[in-house]
XYZ file of N, CA, C and O in Angstrom:
340
model
N 107.547 133.333 68.763
C 106.885 134.960 68.919
C 105.911 135.365 69.785
O 105.247 134.910 69.377
N 106.218 135.413 70.898
C 105.009 134.888 72.470
C 104.288 136.033 71.582
O 103.111 135.502 72.270
N 104.701 136.898 71.908
C 103.625 138.108 71.644
C 102.176 137.722 70.108
O 101.080 137.844 70.473
N 102.842 137.387 68.933
C 102.236 136.763 67.858
C 101.520 135.821 68.447
O 100.359 135.737 67.912
N 102.180 134.787 69.038
C 101.348 133.599 69.854
C 99.365 134.510 70.207
O 98.557 133.107 70.774
N 100.149 135.253 71.247
C 98.990 135.099 71.561
C 98.375 135.840 71.465
O 96.523 135.954 71.257
N 98.454 137.206 70.181
C 97.801 137.578 69.218
C 96.868 136.397 69.285
O 95.450 137.205 68.815
N 96.966 135.966 68.448
C 96.374 134.565 67.470
C 95.857 133.548 68.310
O 94.718 133.365 67.619
N 95.852 133.133 69.381
C 94.875 132.525 70.728
C 94.322 133.743 71.436
O 92.818 133.126 71.321
N 94.003 135.313 71.401
C 92.867 135.289 71.537
C 91.826 136.025 70.348
O 90.696 137.004 70.252
N 91.961 135.070 68.979
C 91.776 135.521 68.267
C 91.580 137.520 66.920
O 90.605 137.166 66.104
N 92.773 137.940 67.692
C 93.276 138.606 67.133
C 93.673 139.282 65.372
O 93.951 138.106 65.056
N 93.083 139.647 64.513
C 93.154 139.794 62.919
C 95.022 140.319 63.311
O 95.291 140.979 63.796
N 95.852 139.403 62.381
C 96.939 139.795 62.450
C 97.868 140.280 60.739
O 97.446 139.565 59.775
N 98.425 141.321 60.871
C 98.598 142.441 59.636
C 100.730 141.836 60.643
O 100.770 142.494 61.045
N 101.396 140.533 59.781
C 102.699 140.537 60.436
C 103.564 140.554 58.866
O 102.910 140.852 57.899
N 104.601 141.013 59.730
C 105.718 141.241 59.029
C 105.740 140.020 57.775
O 105.786 138.916 58.001
N 106.598 140.225 56.341
C 105.848 139.061 55.295
C 107.867 138.031 54.887
O 108.996 138.633 54.769
N 108.180 136.778 56.145
C 109.041 136.132 56.292
C 109.031 134.766 57.281
O 108.190 134.535 57.658
N 109.334 133.818 56.985
C 108.853 132.598 57.330
C 109.288 132.432 58.661
O 107.704 131.659 59.117
N 109.049 132.775 59.563
C 108.801 133.062 61.399
C 107.808 133.320 61.389
O 106.792 132.716 61.540
N 106.984 134.500 60.836
C 105.731 135.769 61.160
C 105.163 133.861 59.476
O 103.314 134.011 59.860
N 105.300 134.003 58.551
C 104.493 133.124 58.189
C 104.624 131.613 58.636
O 103.669 130.604 58.307
N 105.460 131.152 59.921
C 105.304 129.984 60.155
C 103.754 129.731 61.387
O 103.411 128.478 61.642
N 103.759 130.488 62.139
C 103.732 130.599 63.259
C 102.213 131.277 62.223
O 100.783 130.230 63.441
N 101.541 132.161 61.717
C 100.456 131.988 61.641
C 100.251 131.735 60.283
O 98.011 131.196 59.979
N 100.817 130.269 59.423
C 99.876 129.755 58.107
C 99.499 131.294 57.542
O 99.321 132.081 57.500
N 97.532 130.656 56.498
C 96.863 131.175 56.122
C 96.620 132.224 56.949
O 95.822 132.670 55.435
N 96.789 132.244 57.944
C 95.342 133.076 58.187
C 95.158 134.086 59.304
O 94.482 135.228 59.057
N 96.979 134.621 58.360
C 97.202 136.477 58.943
C 98.020 136.449 56.985
O 97.633 136.337 57.023
N 97.906 138.003 57.616
C 97.936 139.121 56.917
C 99.473 138.698 56.654
O 100.309 139.884 57.120
N 99.774 139.787 55.804
C 101.260 140.018 55.257
C 101.653 140.987 54.377
O 100.550 141.574 53.064
N 102.661 141.798 54.846
C 103.206 142.963 53.972
C 104.590 142.467 53.708
O 105.532 142.127 54.890
N 105.166 143.269 52.551
C 106.800 143.240 52.471
C 107.157 145.096 52.507
O 108.255 145.306 52.815
N 106.061 145.751 52.137
C 106.683 146.902 52.313
C 105.138 147.815 53.288
O 104.569 147.748 52.999
N 105.642 148.778 54.237
C 104.755 149.315 54.621
C 103.035 149.987 53.627
O 102.222 150.057 53.794
N 103.782 150.600 51.696
C 102.719 150.716 51.704
C 101.499 149.745 51.636
O 100.065 149.909 51.022
N 101.881 148.790 51.225
C 101.524 146.910 51.393
C 99.859 147.509 53.121
O 99.001 147.162 52.449
N 100.511 147.774 53.811
C 99.188 148.182 55.141
C 98.592 147.779 54.757
O 97.335 147.813 55.378
N 97.845 148.867 54.508
C 97.231 150.470 54.243
C 95.352 149.731 53.094
O 94.598 149.607 53.657
N 95.871 147.993 52.391
C 95.465 147.894 51.577
C 95.486 146.325 51.594
O 94.052 145.922 52.595
N 95.710 146.164 52.742
C 95.493 145.129 53.852
C 94.876 145.002 54.777
O 93.774 144.430 55.273
N 94.588 146.188 55.357
C 93.756 146.504 56.486
C 92.157 147.691 55.368
O 91.259 146.971 56.298
N 92.551 147.562 54.365
C 90.857 148.220 53.949
C 89.958 146.162 53.114
O 88.956 146.054 53.446
N 91.203 144.988 53.006
C 90.431 143.369 53.321
C 89.478 143.418 54.233
O 88.563 143.142 54.271
N 90.738 144.202 55.511
C 90.292 143.183 56.755
C 88.296 144.284 57.303
O 87.980 143.322 57.842
N 88.720 145.616 56.777
C 87.744 146.435 57.026
C 86.500 145.930 56.387
O 85.026 145.917 56.557
N 86.461 145.789 55.416
C 85.500 144.816 54.157
C 84.970 143.561 54.661
O 84.255 143.538 54.119
N 85.354 143.029 54.947
C 85.007 140.956 56.353
C 83.644 141.698 56.611
O 83.335 142.779 57.195
N 82.817 141.333 56.162
C 81.924 141.192 56.836
C 81.196 140.551 58.524
O 82.531 140.126 58.489
N 80.898 140.470 59.441
C 81.293 139.533 60.143
C 80.935 138.658 60.482
O 82.249 138.236 61.097
N 80.617 137.739 60.545
C 80.705 136.896 59.733
C 82.548 135.794 59.199
O 82.493 135.005 59.321
N 82.435 136.849 58.377
C 84.318 136.372 57.491
C 84.978 137.198 58.212
O 86.111 135.551 59.039
N 84.246 137.927 59.700
C 86.015 138.154 60.909
C 85.633 136.917 61.729
O 86.755 136.884 62.843
N 84.632 136.736 61.827
C 84.421 135.446 63.565
C 84.936 133.776 62.304
O 85.245 133.573 63.458
N 85.185 133.507 60.974
C 85.217 132.837 61.297
C 87.182 133.443 60.707
O 87.511 131.873 61.490
N 87.721 133.998 60.583
C 89.027 134.340 60.152
C 89.366 134.256 62.113
O 90.024 133.280 62.458
N 88.550 134.295 63.334
C 89.233 134.395 64.133
C 88.965 133.549 64.212
O 90.289 132.401 65.331
N 87.872 132.577 64.297
C 88.109 131.381 64.820
C 89.550 130.374 64.603
O 89.565 129.503 64.391
N 89.123 130.395 63.080
C 90.837 130.228 62.308
C 91.967 130.387 63.006
O 92.867 129.108 63.035
N 92.194 131.506 63.322
C 93.038 131.586 64.555
C 93.850 131.103 65.765
O 94.427 130.694 65.861
N 92.171 130.216 66.253
C 92.368 130.249 67.138
C 92.531 128.890 67.500
O 93.291 127.646 68.238
N 92.063 129.038 66.367
C 92.151 127.090 66.218
C 94.021 126.837 65.186
O 93.981 125.713 66.283
N 93.796 127.742 65.343
C 95.860 126.788 64.350
C 97.161 126.792 65.789
O 97.241 126.220 66.197
N 96.541 128.095 66.970
C 97.241 128.082 68.282
C 97.235 126.876 68.998
O 97.385 125.660 69.348
N 95.899 126.392 68.567
C 95.273 125.202 69.555
C 95.876 124.110 68.669
O 95.906 123.401 69.971
N 95.507 124.643 67.480
C 96.710 122.785 66.628
C 97.441 122.537 66.788
O 97.829 121.199 67.297
N 98.315 123.631 66.600
C 99.985 123.707 66.624
C 100.526 123.758 67.519
O 101.754 123.283 67.645
N 99.934 124.574 68.141
C 100.900 125.300 69.499
C 100.076 124.873 70.486
O 99.437 125.530 71.657
N 100.554 123.496 71.383
C 100.154 122.991 72.206
C 101.594 122.653 72.451
O 101.707 121.614 72.542
N 100.720 122.237 74.587
C 101.926 121.404 75.123
C 102.357 119.773 74.953
O 102.882 119.543 74.755
N 100.750 119.391 74.331
C 101.415 117.845 74.015
C 101.682 118.025 71.999
O 103.002 117.446 72.442
N 101.544 118.484 71.934
C 102.359 117.989 70.161
C 103.676 119.356 70.769
O 104.665 117.859 70.014
N 103.846 119.834 70.884
C 105.624 120.400 71.386
C 105.980 119.459 72.602
O 107.581 118.536 71.356
N 105.904 118.941 73.230
C 106.327 117.575 73.524
C 106.664 116.126 72.956
O 107.941 115.840 73.062
N 105.735 115.892 71.810
C 105.788 114.915 70.660
C 106.472 114.995 70.103
O 108.180 114.288 69.176
N 107.167 116.386 69.004
C 108.060 116.336 69.059
C 109.526 116.390 68.704
O 110.065 116.335 68.422
N 109.388 117.212 70.202
C 110.707 117.125 71.384
C 111.117 115.969 71.294
O 112.900 115.276 71.003
N 110.303 114.522 71.759
C 110.454 114.057 71.406
C 110.928 112.833 70.430
O 112.300 111.902 70.439
N 110.486 113.601 68.944
C 110.473 112.434 68.911
C 112.173 112.993 67.631
O 112.727 112.435 67.233
N 112.563 114.008 68.119
C 113.834 114.744 68.235
C 114.822 113.779 68.616
O 116.199 113.746 68.060
N 114.860 114.095 69.758
C 115.184 112.995 71.223
C 115.575 111.939 70.372
O 117.311 111.288 69.782
N 114.617 111.288 70.076
C 114.723 109.808 69.702
C 115.553 109.821 68.162
O 115.704 108.832 68.603
N 115.368 110.334 67.219
C 116.574 110.889 66.387
C 118.132 111.190 66.121
O 118.981 110.152 65.848
N 118.128 111.476 67.371
C 119.635 111.422 68.377
C 120.206 110.024 68.573
O 120.278 109.229 69.187
């Protein structure tokens, strides 16, 4: 999901639908909802974070993008897959 990757790369707090694809991208740095009623509770949690907590969360999100979604890693994974064939 390119827009999800972009949001994380910008350090935005992400509230995403709880599914395997979103969890793969966001990991533990995302906030997940299963039903619409969950969103207001998640918003309250995020709003309750102090400045330091928000800064840490932003850094974690940006680090996840840097560590997991960079061309060197992606190319290496494709090469490993091709080696298996």
